[in-house]
Tab-separated table of C-alpha atoms and ligand atoms in Angstrom:
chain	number	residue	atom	x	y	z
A	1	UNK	CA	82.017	101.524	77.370
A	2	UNK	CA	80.117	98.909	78.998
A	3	UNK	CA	78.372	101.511	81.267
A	4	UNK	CA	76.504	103.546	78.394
A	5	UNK	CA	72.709	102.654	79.044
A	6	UNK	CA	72.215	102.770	74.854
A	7	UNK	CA	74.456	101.866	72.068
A	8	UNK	CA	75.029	105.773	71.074
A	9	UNK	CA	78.256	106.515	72.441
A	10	UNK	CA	79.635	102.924	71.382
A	11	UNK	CA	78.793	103.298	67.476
A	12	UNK	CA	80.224	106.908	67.881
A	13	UNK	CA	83.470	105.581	69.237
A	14	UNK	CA	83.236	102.661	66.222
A	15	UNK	CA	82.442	105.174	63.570
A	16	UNK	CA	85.021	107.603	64.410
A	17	UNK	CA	87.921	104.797	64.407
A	18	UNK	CA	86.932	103.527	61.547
A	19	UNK	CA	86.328	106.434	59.450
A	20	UNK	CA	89.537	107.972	60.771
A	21	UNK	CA	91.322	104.862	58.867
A	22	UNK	CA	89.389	105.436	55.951
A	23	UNK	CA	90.617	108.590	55.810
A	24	UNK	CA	94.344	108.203	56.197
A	25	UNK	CA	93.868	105.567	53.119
A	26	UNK	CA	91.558	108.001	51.073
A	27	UNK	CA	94.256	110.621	51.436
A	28	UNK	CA	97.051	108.123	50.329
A	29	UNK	CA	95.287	106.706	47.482
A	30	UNK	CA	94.702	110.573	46.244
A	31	UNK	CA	98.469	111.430	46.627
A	32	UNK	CA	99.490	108.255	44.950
A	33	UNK	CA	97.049	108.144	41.731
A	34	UNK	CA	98.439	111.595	41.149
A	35	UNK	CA	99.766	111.264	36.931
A	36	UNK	CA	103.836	111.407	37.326
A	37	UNK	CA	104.647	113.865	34.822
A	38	UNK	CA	107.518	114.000	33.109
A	39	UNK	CA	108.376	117.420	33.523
A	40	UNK	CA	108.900	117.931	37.073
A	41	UNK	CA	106.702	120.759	38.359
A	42	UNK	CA	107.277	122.858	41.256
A	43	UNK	CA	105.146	124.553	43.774
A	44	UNK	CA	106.008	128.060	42.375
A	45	UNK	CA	107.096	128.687	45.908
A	46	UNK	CA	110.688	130.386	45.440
A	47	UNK	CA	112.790	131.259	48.673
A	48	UNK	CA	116.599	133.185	48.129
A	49	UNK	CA	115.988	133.709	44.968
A	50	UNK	CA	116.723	130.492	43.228
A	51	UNK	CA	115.994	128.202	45.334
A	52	UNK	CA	112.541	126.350	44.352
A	53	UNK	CA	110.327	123.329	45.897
A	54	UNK	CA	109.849	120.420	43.204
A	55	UNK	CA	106.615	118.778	43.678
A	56	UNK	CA	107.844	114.970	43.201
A	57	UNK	CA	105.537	112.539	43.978
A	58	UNK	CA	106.431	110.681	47.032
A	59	UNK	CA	108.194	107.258	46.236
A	60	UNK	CA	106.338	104.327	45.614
A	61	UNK	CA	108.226	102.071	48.992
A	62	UNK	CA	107.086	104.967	50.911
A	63	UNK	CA	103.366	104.959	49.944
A	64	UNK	CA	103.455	100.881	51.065
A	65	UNK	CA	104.775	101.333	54.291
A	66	UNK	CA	101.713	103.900	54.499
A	67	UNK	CA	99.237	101.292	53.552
A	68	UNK	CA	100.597	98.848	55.503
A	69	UNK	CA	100.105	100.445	58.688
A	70	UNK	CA	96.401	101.697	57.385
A	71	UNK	CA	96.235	97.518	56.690
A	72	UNK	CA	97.578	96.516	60.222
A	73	UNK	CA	95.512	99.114	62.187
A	74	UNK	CA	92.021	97.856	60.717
A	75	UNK	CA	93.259	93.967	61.640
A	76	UNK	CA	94.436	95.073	65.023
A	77	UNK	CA	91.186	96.498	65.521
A	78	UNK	CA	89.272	93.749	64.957
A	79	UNK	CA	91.934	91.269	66.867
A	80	UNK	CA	92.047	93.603	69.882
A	81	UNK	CA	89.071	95.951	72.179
A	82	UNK	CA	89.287	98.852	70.008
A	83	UNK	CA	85.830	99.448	68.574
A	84	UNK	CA	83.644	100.797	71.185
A	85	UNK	CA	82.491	97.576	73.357
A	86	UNK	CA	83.377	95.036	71.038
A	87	UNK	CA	85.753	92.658	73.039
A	88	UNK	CA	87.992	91.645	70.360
A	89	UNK	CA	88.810	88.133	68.783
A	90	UNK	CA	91.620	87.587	70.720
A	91	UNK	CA	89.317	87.880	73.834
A	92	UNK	CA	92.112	90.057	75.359
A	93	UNK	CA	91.558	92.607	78.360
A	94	UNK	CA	94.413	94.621	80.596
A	95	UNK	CA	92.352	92.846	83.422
A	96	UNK	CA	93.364	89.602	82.080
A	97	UNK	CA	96.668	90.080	81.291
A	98	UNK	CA	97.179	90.952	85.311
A	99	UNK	CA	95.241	88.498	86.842
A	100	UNK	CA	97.419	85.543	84.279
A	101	UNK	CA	100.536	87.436	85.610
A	102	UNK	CA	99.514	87.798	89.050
A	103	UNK	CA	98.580	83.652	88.895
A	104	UNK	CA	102.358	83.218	87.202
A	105	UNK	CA	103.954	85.126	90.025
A	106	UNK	CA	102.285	83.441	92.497
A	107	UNK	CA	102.662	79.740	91.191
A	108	UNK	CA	106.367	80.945	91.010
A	109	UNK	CA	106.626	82.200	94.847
A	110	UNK	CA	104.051	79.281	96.331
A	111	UNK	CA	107.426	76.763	97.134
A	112	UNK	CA	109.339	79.631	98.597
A	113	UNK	CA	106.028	80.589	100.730
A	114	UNK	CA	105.438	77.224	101.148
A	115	UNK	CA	108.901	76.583	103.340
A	116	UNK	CA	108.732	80.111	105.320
A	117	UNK	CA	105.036	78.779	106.251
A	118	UNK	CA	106.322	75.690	108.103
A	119	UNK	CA	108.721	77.942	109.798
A	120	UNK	CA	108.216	79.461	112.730
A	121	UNK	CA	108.548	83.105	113.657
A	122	UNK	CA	112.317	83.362	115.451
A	123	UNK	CA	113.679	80.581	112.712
A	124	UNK	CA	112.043	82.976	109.878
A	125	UNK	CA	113.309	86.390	111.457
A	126	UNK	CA	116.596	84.301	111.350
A	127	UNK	CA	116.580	83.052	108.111
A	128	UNK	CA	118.176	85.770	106.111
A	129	UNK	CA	116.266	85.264	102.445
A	130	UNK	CA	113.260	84.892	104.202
A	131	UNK	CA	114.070	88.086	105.875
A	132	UNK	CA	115.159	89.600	103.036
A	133	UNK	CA	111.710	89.103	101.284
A	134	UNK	CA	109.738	90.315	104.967
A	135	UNK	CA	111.421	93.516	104.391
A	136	UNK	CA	110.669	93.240	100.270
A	137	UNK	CA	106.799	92.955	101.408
A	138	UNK	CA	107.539	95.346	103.912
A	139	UNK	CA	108.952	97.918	101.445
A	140	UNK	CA	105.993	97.944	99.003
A	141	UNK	CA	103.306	97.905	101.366
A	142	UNK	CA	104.070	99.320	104.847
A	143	UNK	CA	106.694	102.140	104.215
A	144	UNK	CA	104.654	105.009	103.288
A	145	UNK	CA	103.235	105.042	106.887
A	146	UNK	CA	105.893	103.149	109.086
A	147	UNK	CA	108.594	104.593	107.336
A	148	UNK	CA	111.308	102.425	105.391
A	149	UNK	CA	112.833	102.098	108.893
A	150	UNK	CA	110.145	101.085	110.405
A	151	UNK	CA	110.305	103.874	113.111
A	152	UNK	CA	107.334	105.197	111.913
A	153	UNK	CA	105.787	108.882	112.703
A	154	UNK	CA	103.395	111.339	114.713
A	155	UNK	CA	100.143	108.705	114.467
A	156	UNK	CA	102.038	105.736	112.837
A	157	UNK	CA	103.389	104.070	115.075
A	158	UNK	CA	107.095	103.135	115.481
A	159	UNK	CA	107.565	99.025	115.001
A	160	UNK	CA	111.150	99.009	116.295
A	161	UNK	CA	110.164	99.467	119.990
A	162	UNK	CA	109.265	96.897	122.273
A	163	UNK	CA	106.243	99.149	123.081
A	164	UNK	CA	103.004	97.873	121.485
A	165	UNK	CA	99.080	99.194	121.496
A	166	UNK	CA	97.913	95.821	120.103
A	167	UNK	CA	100.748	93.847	121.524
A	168	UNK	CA	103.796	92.482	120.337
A	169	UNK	CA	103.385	88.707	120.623
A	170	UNK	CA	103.859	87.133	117.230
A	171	UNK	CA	99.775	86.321	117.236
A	172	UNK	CA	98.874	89.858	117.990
A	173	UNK	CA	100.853	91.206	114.723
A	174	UNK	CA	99.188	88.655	112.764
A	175	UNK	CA	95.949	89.494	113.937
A	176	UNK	CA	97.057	93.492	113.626
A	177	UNK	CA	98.532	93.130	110.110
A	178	UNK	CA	95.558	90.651	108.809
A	179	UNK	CA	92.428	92.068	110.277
A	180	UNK	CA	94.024	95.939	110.882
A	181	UNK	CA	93.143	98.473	114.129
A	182	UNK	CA	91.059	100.996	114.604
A	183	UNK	CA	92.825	103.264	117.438
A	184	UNK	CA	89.426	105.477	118.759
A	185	UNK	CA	90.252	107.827	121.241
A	186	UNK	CA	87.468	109.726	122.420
A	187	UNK	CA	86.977	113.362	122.559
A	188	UNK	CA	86.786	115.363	125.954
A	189	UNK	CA	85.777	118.521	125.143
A	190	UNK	CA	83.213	118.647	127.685
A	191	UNK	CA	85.796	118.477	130.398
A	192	UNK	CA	86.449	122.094	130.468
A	193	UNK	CA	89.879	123.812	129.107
A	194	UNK	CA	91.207	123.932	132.969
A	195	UNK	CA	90.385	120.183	133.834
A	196	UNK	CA	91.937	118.998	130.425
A	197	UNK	CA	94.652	121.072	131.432
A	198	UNK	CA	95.507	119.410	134.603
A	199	UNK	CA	95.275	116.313	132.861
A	200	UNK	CA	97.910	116.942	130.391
A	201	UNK	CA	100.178	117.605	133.474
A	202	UNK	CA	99.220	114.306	134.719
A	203	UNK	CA	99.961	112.615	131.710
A	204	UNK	CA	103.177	114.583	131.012
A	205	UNK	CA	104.361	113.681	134.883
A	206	UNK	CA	103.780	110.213	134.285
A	207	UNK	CA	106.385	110.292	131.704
A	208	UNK	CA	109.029	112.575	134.002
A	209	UNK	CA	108.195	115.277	131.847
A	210	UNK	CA	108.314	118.818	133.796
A	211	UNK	CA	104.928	119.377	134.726
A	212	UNK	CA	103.227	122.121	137.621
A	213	UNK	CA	102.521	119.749	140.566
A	214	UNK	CA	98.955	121.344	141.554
A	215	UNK	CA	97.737	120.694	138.297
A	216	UNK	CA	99.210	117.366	138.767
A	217	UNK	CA	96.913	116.457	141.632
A	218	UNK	CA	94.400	117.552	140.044
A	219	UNK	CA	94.816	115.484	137.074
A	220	UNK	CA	95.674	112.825	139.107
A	221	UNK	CA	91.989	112.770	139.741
A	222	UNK	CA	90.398	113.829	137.135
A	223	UNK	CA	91.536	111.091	135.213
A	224	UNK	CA	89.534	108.395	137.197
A	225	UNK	CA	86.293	110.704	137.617
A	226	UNK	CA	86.432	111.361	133.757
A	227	UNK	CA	87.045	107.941	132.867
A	228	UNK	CA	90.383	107.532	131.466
A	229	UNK	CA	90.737	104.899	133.545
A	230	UNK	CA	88.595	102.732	131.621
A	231	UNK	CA	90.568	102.749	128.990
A	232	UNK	CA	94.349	103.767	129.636
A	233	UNK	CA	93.830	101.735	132.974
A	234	UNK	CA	94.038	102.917	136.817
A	235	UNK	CA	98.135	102.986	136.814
A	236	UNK	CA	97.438	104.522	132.767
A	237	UNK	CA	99.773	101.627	131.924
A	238	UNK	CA	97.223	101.116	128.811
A	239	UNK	CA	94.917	98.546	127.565
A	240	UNK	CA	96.507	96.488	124.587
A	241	UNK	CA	92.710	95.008	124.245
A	242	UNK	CA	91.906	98.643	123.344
A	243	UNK	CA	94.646	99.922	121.583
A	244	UNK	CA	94.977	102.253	124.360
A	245	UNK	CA	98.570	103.390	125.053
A	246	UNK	CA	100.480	103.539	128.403
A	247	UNK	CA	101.063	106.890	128.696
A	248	UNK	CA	104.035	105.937	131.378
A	249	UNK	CA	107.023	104.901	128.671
A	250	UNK	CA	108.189	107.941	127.671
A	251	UNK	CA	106.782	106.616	123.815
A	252	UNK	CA	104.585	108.954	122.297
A	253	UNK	CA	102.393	107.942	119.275
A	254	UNK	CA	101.528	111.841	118.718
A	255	UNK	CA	103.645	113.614	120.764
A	256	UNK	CA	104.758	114.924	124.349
A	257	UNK	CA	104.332	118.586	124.190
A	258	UNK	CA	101.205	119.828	126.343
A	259	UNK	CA	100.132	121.388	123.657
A	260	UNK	CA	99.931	118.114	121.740
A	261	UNK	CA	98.522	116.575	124.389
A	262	UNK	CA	96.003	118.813	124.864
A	263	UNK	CA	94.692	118.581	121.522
A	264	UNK	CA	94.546	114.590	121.946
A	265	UNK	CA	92.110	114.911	125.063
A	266	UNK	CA	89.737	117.689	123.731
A	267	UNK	CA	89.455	116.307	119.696
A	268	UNK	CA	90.385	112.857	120.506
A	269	UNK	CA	92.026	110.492	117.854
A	270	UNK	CA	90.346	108.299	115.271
A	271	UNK	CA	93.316	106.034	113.827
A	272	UNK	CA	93.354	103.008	111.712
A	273	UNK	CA	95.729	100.388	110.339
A	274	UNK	CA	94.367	99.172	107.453
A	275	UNK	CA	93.509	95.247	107.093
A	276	UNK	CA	96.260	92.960	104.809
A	277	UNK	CA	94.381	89.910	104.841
A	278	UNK	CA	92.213	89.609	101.702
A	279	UNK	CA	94.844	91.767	99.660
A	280	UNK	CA	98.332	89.707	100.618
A	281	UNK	CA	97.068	86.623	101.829
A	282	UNK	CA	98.030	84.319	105.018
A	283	UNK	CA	101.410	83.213	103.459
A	284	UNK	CA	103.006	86.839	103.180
A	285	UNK	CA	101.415	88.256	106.570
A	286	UNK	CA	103.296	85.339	108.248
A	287	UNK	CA	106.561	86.414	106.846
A	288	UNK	CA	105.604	90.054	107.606
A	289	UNK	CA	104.899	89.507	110.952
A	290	UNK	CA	108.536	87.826	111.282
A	291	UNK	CA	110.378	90.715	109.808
A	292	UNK	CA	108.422	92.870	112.563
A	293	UNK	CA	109.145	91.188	115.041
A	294	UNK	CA	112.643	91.488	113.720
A	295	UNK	CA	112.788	95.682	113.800
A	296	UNK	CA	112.228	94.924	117.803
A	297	UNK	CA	115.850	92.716	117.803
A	298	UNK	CA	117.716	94.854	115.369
A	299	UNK	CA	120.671	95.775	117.954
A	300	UNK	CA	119.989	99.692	119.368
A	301	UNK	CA	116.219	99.334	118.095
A	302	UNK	CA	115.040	99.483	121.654
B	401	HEC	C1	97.830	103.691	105.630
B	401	HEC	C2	98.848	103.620	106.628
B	401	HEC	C3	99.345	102.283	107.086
B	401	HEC	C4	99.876	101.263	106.316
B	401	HEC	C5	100.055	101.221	104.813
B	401	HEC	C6	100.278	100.248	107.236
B	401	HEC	N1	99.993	100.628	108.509
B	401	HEC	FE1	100.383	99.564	110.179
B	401	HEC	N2	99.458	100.976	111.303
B	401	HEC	C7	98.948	102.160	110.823
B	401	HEC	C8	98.365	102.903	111.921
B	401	HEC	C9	97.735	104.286	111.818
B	401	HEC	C10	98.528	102.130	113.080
B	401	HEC	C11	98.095	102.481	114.488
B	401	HEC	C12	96.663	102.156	114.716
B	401	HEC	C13	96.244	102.673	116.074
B	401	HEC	O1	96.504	103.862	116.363
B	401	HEC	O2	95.694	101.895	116.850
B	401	HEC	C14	99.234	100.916	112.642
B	401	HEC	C15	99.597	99.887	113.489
B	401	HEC	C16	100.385	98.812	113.128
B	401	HEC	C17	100.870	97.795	114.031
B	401	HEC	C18	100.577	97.739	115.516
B	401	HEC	C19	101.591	98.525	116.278
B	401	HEC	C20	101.376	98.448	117.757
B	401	HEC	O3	102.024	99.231	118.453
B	401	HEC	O4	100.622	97.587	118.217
B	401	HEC	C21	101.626	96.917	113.299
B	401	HEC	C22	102.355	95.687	113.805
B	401	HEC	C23	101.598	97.375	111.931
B	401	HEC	N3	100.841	98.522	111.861
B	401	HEC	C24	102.235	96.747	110.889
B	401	HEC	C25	102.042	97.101	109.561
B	401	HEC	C26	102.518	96.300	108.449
B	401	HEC	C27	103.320	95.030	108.548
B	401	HEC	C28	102.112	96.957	107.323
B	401	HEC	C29	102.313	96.511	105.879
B	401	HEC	C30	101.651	95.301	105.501
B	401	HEC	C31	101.407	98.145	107.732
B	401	HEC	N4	101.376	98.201	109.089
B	401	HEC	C32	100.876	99.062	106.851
B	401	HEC	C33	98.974	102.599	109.540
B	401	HEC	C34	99.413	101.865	108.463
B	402	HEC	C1	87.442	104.703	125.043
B	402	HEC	C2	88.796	104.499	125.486
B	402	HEC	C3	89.594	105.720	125.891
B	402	HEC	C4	89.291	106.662	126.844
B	402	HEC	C5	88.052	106.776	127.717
B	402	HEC	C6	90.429	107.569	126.889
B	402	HEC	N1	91.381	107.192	125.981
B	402	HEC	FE1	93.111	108.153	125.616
B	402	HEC	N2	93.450	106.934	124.063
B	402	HEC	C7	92.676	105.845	123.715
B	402	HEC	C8	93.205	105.234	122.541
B	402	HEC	C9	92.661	103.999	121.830
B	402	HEC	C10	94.324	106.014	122.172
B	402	HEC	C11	95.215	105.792	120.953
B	402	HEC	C12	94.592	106.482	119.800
B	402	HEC	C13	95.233	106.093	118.501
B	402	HEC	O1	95.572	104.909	118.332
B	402	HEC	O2	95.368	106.980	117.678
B	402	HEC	C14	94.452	107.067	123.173
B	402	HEC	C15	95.453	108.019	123.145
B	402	HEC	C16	95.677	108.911	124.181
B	402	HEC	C17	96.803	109.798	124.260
B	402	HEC	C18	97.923	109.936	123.244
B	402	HEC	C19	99.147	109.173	123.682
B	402	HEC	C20	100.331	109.310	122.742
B	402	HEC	O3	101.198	108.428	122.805
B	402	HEC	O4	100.413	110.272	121.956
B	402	HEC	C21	96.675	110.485	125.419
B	402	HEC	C22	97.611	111.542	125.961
B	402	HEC	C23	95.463	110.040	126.040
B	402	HEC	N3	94.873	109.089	125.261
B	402	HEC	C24	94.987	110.509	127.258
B	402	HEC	C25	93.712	110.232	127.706
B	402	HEC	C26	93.088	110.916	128.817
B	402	HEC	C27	93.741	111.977	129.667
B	402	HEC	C28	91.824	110.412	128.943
B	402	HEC	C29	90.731	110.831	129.882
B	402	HEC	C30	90.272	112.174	129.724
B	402	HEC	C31	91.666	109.395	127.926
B	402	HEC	N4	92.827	109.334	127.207
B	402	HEC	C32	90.531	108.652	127.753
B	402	HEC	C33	91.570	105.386	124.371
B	402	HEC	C34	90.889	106.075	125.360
């Protein structure tokens, strides 16, 4: 309501409450001071022949348990943010209520946080509450793009693996989970279809993957002339400064297919892991970053 530049919409709002409360009281107090005769009357509506509506007045504990609620509604709305931008004299707001229940939570979880700070990474992964809470944090805020396994999908990549863009030393994740990645991989349209081509033999080749060998050669070296070297490196073991992957392990962040492939060298790839830091705070990336580096231990995870 706050946003209206002039009071209209907020005395509407007020108006419109209030007179709606009127109403519902006007109405009762009509029904009630109707006389109680003592001849019952009835509508003169008669259905199966006989069978005829008395119009009774409604009973008197029924009318008060109107009134009351017409009674509670005007105090609630003075008590509570009801009319139009008028805050209430209870000074409440949904706002409020979080941020007292966030600042509850928190002073509840500081010890626990507290001891799975001192600890470091390995005694953490090992420590099975504290692991048990990693994969808690994990669950609300990493699934939907790592996948409740942590195996992740075509452009999120898997966290079970011991293969890492960013790399997989415990101050890398931190740094990954606090700060997040952006993954740019350029477009090479300009290539040419039949030089892109030859490099998505190449790439496939360096992998094992069938591939036709002149078009390997070619690749070979087109990918120094066009520069893919700089970034995926002159053996195209990858750049973990970059977020550039080795394209040698067989581990494919969007896929193997030339097709694929293909369609990563001519659009390129914009990807991004978004940044933890401000939202969850040092305390819980540290205990994240020990239940990652637990996927990579889990026994068949590599
Ligand atoms: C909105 C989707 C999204 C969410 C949510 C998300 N991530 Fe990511 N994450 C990504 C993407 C995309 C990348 C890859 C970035 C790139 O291509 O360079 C990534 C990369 C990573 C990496 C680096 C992997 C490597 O190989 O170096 C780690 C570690 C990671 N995420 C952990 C987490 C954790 C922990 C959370 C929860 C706090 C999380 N992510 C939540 C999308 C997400
Ligand atoms: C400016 C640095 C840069 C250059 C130059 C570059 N790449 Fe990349 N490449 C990346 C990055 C970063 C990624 C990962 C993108 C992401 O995180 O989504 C990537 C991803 C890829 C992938 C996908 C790998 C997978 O696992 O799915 C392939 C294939 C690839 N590049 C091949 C090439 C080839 C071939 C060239 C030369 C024509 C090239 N790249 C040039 C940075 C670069």
């Amino acid at each position: 309501m706050n946003d209206f530049v002039n009071q209209f919409w907020n005395w509407y709002v007020i108006l419109l409450v209030l007179l709606g409360i009127l109403a519902c009281g006007v109405l009762l107090w009509s029904q009630d001071a109707a006389p109680a005769s003592s001849k019952v009357d009835t509508t003169g509506h008669v259905w199966d022949e006989t069978l005829e509506e008395y119009n009774n007045p409604l009973p008197k504990w029924w009318m008060w348990l109107f009134y009351v609620t017409v009674i509670f509604s005007l105090i609630y709305c003075f008590l509570y943010p009801t009319l139009g931008s008028y805050q209430g004299l209870l000074g409440w707001s949904s706002t409020g209520q979080l941020a007292k229940e966030v600042a509850k939570a928190d002073e509840q979880t500081k010890p626990l946080y507290e001891k799975y700070r001192k600890m470091d990474f390995k005694a953490l992964a090992a420590d099975k509450e504290g692991n048990e809470t990693g994969k808690r944090l994990y669950l609300t805020y990493c699934m939907q793009c790592h996948g409740a396994d942590g195996r992740g999908s075509k452009g999120f990549p898997n966290l079970t693996d011991n293969d890492w863009l960013w790399g997989g030393q415990p101050e890398q994740i931190v740094e990954t989970i606090s700060n997040g990645r952006v993954g740019m991989m350029p477009s090479h349209a300009h290539l040419g279809a039949e030089t892109i081509k030859d490099l998505a033999n190449y790439v496939r080749s360096l992998s094992g993957l069938p591939a036709d060998s002149v078009r390997v050669a070619k690749g070979h070296e087109a990918f120094a002339t066009a520069g893919c070297t700089g970034c995926h490196g002159v053996d195209a073991k990858g750049n973990q400064a970059l977020g550039a992957p080795n394209l040698t392990d067989k581990i494919w962040l969007y896929g193997s297919s030339e097709a694929t492939i293909i369609e990563t060298i001519t659009k390129g790839r914009n990807n991004q892991m978004p940044a933890w830091k401000e939202f969850l705070g040092d305390d819980k990336v540290h205990v994240l970053t020990a239940y990652v580096l637990s996927l990579g231990t889990a026994p068949g995870s590599n």
